[in-house]
Coordinates of C-alpha atoms in Angstrom, one line a residue:
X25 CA -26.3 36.3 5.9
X26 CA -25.1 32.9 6.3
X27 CA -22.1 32.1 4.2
X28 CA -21.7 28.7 3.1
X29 CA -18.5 26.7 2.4
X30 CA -18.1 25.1 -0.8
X31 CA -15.7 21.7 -0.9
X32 CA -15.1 21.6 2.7
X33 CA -11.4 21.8 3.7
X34 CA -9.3 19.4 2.8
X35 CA -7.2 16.9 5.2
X36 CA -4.3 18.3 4.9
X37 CA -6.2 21.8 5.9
X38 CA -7.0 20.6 8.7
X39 CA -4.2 19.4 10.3
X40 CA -2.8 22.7 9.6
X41 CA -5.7 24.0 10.6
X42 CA -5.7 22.0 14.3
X43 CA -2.0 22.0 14.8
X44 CA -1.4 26.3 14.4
X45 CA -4.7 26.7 16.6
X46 CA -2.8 24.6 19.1
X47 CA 0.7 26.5 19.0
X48 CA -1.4 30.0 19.5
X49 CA -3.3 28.5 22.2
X50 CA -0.4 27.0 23.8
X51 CA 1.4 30.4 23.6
X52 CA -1.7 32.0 25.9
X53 CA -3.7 33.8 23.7
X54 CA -7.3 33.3 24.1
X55 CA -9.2 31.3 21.6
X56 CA -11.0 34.3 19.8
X57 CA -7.7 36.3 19.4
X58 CA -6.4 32.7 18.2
X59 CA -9.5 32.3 15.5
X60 CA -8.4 36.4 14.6
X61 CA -5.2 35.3 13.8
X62 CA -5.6 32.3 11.8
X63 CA -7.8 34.2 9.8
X64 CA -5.6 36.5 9.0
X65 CA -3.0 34.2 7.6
X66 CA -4.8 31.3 6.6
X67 CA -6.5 29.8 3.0
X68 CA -9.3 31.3 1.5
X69 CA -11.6 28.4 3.1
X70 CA -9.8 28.5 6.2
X71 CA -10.2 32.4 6.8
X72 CA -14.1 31.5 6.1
X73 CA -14.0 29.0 9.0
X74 CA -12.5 31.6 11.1
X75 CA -14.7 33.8 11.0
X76 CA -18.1 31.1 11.1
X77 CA -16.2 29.7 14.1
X78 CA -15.8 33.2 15.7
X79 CA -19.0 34.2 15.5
X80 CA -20.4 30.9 17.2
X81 CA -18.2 31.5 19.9
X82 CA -19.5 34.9 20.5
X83 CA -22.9 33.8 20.3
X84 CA -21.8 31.5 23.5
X85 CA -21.1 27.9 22.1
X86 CA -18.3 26.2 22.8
X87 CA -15.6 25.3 19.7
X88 CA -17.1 21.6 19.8
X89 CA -20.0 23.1 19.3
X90 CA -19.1 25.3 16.5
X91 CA -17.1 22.9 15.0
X92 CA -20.5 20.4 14.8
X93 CA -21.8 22.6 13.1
X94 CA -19.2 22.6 10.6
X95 CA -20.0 18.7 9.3
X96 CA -18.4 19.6 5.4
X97 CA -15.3 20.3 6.9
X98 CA -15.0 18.9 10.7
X99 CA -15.3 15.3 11.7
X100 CA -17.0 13.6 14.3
X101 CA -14.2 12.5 15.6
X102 CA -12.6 16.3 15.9
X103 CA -16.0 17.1 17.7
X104 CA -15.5 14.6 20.1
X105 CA -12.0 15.3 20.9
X106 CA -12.3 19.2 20.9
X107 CA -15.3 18.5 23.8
X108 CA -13.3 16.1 25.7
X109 CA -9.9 18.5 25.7
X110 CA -12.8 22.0 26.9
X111 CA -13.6 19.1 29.3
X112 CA -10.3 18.7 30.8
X113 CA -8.9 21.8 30.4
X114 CA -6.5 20.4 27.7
X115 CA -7.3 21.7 24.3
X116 CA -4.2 22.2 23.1
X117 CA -2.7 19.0 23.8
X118 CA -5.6 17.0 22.3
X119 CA -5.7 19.6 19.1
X120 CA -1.7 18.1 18.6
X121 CA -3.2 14.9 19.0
X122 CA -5.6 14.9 16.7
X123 CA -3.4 16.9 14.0
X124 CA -0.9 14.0 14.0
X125 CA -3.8 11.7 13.5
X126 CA -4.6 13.4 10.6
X127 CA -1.1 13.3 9.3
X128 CA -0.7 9.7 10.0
X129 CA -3.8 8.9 8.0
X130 CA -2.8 11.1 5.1
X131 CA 0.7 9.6 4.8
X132 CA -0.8 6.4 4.9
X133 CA -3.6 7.0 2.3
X134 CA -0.8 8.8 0.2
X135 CA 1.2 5.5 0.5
X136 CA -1.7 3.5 -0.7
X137 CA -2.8 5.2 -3.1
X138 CA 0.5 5.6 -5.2
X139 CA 0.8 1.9 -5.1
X140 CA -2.6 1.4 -6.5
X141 CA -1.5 4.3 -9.2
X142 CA 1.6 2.7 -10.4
X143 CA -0.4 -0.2 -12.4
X144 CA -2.5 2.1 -13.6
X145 CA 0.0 4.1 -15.1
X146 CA 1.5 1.2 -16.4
X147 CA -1.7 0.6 -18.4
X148 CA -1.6 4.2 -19.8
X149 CA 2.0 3.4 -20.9
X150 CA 1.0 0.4 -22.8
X151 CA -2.1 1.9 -24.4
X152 CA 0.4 5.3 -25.8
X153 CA 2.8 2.2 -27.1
X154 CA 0.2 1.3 -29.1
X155 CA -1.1 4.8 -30.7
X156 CA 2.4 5.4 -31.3
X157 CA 2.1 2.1 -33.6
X158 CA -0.9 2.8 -34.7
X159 CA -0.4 6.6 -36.4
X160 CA 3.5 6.0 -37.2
X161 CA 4.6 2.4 -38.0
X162 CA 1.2 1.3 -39.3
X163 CA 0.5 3.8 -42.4
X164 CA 4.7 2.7 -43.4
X165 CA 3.6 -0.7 -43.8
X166 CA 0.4 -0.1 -45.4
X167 CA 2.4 2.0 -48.3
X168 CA 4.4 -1.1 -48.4
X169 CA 1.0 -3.3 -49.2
X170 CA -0.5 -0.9 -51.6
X171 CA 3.1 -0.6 -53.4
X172 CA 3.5 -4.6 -53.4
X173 CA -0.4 -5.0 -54.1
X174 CA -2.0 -6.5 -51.4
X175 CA -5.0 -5.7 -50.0
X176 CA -6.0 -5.4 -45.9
X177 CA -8.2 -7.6 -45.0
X178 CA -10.2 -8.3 -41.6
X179 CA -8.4 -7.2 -38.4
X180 CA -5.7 -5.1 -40.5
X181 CA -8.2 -3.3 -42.6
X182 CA -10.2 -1.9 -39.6
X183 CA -7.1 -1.2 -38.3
X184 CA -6.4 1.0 -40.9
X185 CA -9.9 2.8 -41.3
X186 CA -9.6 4.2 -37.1
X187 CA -6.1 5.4 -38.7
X188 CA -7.6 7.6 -41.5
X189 CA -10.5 8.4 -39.3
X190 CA -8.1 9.6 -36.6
X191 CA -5.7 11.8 -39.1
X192 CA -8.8 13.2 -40.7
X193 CA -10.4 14.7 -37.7
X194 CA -7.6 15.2 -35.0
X195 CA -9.3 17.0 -32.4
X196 CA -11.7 13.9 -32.0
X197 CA -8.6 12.0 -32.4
X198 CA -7.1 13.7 -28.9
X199 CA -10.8 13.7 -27.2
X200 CA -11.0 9.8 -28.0
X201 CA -7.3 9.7 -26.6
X202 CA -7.9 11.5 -23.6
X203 CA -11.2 9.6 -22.8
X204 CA -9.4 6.3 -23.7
X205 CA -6.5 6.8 -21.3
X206 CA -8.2 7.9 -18.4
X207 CA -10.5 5.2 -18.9
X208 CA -7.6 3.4 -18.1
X209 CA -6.3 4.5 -15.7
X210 CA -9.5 4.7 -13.7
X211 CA -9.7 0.9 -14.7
X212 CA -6.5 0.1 -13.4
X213 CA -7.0 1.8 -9.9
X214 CA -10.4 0.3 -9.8
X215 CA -9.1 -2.9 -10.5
X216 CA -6.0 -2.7 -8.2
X217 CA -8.8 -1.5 -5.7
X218 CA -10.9 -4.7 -6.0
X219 CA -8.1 -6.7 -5.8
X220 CA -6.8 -5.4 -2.5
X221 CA -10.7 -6.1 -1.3
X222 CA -10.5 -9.7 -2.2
X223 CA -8.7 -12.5 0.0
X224 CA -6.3 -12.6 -2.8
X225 CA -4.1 -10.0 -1.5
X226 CA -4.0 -11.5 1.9
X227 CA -7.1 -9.6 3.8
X228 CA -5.4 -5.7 3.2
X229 CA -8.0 -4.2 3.1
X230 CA -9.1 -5.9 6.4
X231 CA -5.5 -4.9 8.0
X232 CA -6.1 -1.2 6.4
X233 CA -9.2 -1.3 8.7
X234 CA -7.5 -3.3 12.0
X235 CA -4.8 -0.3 11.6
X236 CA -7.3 2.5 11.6
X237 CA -9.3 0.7 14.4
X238 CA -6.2 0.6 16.9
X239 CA -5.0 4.4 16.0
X240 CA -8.3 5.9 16.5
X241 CA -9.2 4.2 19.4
X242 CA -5.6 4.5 20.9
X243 CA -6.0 8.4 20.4
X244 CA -9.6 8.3 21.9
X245 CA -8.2 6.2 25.0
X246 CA -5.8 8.2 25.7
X247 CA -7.7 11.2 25.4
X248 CA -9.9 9.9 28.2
X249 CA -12.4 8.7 26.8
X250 CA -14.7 5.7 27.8
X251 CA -13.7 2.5 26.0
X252 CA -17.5 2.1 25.2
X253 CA -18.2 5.4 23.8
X254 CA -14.6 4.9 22.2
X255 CA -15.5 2.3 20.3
X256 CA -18.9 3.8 19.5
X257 CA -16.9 6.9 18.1
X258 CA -14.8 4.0 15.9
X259 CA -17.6 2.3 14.6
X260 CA -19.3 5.6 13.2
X261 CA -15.9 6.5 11.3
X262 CA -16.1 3.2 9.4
X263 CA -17.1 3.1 6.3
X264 CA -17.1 -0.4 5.9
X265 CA -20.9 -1.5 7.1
X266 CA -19.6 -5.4 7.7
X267 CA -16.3 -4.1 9.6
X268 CA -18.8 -1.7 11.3
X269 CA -21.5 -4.2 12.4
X270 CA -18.6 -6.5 14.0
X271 CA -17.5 -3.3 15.7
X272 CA -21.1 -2.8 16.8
X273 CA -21.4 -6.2 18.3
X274 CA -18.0 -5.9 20.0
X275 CA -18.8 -2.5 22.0
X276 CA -22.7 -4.7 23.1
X277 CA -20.0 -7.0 24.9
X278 CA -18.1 -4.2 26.2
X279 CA -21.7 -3.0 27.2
X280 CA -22.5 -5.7 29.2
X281 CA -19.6 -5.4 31.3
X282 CA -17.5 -8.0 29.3
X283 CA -13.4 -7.6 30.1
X284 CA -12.3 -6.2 26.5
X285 CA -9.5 -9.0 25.9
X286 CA -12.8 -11.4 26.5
X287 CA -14.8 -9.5 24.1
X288 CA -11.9 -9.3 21.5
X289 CA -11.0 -12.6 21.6
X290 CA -15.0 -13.4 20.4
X291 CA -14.5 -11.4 17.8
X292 CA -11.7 -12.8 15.8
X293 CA -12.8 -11.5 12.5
X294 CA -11.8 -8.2 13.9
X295 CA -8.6 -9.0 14.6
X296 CA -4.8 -10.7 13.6
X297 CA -3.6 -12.5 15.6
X298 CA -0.7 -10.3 16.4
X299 CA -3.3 -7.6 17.4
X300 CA -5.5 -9.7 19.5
X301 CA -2.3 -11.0 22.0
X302 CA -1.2 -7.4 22.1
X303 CA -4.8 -5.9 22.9
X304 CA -5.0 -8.4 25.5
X305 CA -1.5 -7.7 26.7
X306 CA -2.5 -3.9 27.6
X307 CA -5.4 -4.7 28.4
X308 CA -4.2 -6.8 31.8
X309 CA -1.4 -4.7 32.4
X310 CA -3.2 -1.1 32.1
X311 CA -1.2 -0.2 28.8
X312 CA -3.9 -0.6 26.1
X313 CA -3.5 2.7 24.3
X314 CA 0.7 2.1 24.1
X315 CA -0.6 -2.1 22.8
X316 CA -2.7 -0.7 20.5
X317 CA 0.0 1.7 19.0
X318 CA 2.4 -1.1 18.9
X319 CA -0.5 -2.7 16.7
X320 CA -0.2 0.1 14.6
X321 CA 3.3 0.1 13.8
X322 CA 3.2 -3.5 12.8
X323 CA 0.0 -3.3 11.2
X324 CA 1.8 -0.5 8.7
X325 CA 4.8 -2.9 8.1
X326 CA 2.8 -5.4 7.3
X327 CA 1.3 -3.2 4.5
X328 CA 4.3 -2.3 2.9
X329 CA 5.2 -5.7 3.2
X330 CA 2.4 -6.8 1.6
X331 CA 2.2 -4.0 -1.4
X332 CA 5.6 -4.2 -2.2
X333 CA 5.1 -8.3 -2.8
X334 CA 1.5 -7.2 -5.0
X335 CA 3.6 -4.5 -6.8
X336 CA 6.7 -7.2 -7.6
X337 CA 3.8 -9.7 -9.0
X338 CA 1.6 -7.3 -10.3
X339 CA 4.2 -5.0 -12.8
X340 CA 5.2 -8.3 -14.4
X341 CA 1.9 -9.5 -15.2
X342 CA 0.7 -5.6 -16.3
X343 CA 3.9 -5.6 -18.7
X344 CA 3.0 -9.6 -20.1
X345 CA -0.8 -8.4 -20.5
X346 CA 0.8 -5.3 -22.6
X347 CA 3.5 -7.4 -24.4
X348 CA 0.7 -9.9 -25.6
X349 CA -1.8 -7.6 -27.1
X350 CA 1.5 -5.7 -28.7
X351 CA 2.5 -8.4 -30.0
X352 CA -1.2 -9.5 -31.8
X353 CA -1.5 -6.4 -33.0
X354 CA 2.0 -6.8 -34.5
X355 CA 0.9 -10.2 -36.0
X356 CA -1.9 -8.7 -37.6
X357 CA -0.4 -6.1 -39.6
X358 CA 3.1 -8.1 -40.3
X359 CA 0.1 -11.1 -41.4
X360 CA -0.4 -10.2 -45.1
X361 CA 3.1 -9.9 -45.8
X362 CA 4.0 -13.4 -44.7
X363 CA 1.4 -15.0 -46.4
X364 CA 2.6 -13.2 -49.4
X365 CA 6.5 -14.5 -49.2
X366 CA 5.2 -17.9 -48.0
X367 CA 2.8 -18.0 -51.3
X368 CA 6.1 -17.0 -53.7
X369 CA 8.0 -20.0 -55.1
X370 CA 11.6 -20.7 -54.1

């Protein structure tokens, strides 16, 4: 009976999962008793790739093997690197490798993606501001108008009948509420998204790809890997098809025996120019792999550089867009009651 894994594992799983297998290993106990004891201890989804793994093994693949076979929850890139440390001997060492990988790549998609959730909540903010108005200060002033006489008209009378429609069935009230404010939200990562796509934000997204490039490939380098299949391994992790075609187009130089700091420097939409002078510095003087994590580390301060300036231009703007429509609404409702004094002789 073939037991099937629902959800995968998560990232941060699997650098759990990579780094404990690692300490056990490193410790001297064989790789089945390893697999025993991880299932033992681990998650629910963990125990259950365990045991799949285990009995792989004992059916006489290797664990790159087994883990290929696991696509829902293992990478190719874990495949690759698992083969090449059976290869060498060096499984442990290359399973700490690729676990801080992992946790380099979750802290940095955690970073990112709280600075593309702060505008959204910012949204969700504004949008409660103006329930609040609408269910509390709104029926006060209409009192006022039916006590003084007037009647709503246009904007404020509509205004008025989502009020009474709201009070008078409250549960669709909180569904429309709920619905509304994730909409949002969604709207505002989305947005925040797109912008960090366009030129507009200063190419991130295309240093959020040049940072990913040099880690992976770093890792793969110095795993032992051959810069060609390296960069093949890369360019099958992207998920950008453009980034990926210039990737594609990079490794045919590399193919045809082209010196990688001449092949680099023909592809300069692949690159800053920071990145470019230090791949070309390792690669003359043998150090590639330590360039390319020196690319890294700037690449990552550039970003924070760079998010911090979108956040410090972005929150104004959010809380103007806000204090606008706030203040229409506001002019709407307080309307009537102008016209009326302005209408009364002195």
């Amino acid at each position: 009976m073939k037991i099937k894994l629902r959800g995968g594992v998560s990232l941060a799983e699997q650098i759990s999962f990579y780094r404990q297998l690692a300490v056990i290993l490193r410790s001297g106990l064989p790789l089945l008793n390893a697999l025993q004891l991880l299932q033992k201890h681990g998650s629910a989804k963990q125990m259950l790739l365990c045991y799949r793994l285990q009995q792989r093994l004992r059916r006489g693949s290797s664990l790159a093997q087994a883990l290929a076979a696991e696509a829902d929850c293992c990478t190719q890139l874990a495949v690759t690197l698992v083969a090449v440390g059976e290869e060498s001997g060096e499984l442990a060492t290359l399973l700490e490798q690729l676990a801080d990988y992992y946790s380099r790549q979750l802290k940095l998609r955690r970073f990112v993606q709280r600075a593309v959730t702060y505008p959204a909540f910012l949204l969700l903010a504004s949008f409660c501001v103006l329930l609040l108005f609408l269910l509390y200060i709104l029926p006060v002033l209409a009192d006022t108008y039916s006590a003084m006489g007037v009647l709503p008209m246009g904007t404020l009378a509509l205004l008025l009948t989502l009020k009474d429609a709201l009070l008078q069935q409250p549960l669709a009230a909180l569904a429309l509420t709920a619905g509304v404010a994730a909409a949002l939200f969604l709207l505002g990562r989305r947005l925040l998204r797109c912008f960090l796509r366009s030129r507009l934000s200063g190419n991130f997204h295309g240093l959020l790809l040049e940072v990913r490039f040099c880690r992976l490939l770093a890792l793969l380098l110095e795993s032992g890997v051959g810069i060609t299949r390296a960069v093949a391994i890369v360019t099958d992790t992207m998920d950008d098809e453009q980034y990926a075609g210039q990737l594609r187009l990079l490794n045919s130089r590399l193919k045809r025996g082209i010196a990688i700091e001449q092949a680099a420097g023909g592809a300069k939409e692949l690159f800053s120019p920071l990145m470019l002078e230090l791949v070309c510095v390792g690669a003359s003087t043998g150090y590639l792999p330590q360039m390319l994590q020196e690319a890294v580390t700037a690449g990552e301060q550039r970003m924070q550089q760079q998010l911090g300036r979108l956040q410090e231009l972005m929150v104004p703007l959010l809380l103007l867009v806000a204090a606008i429509i706030i203040a229409g609404i506001v002019c709407i409702v307080i309307g009537p009651l102008f016209e009326m004094l302005s209408a009364m002789p002195e």
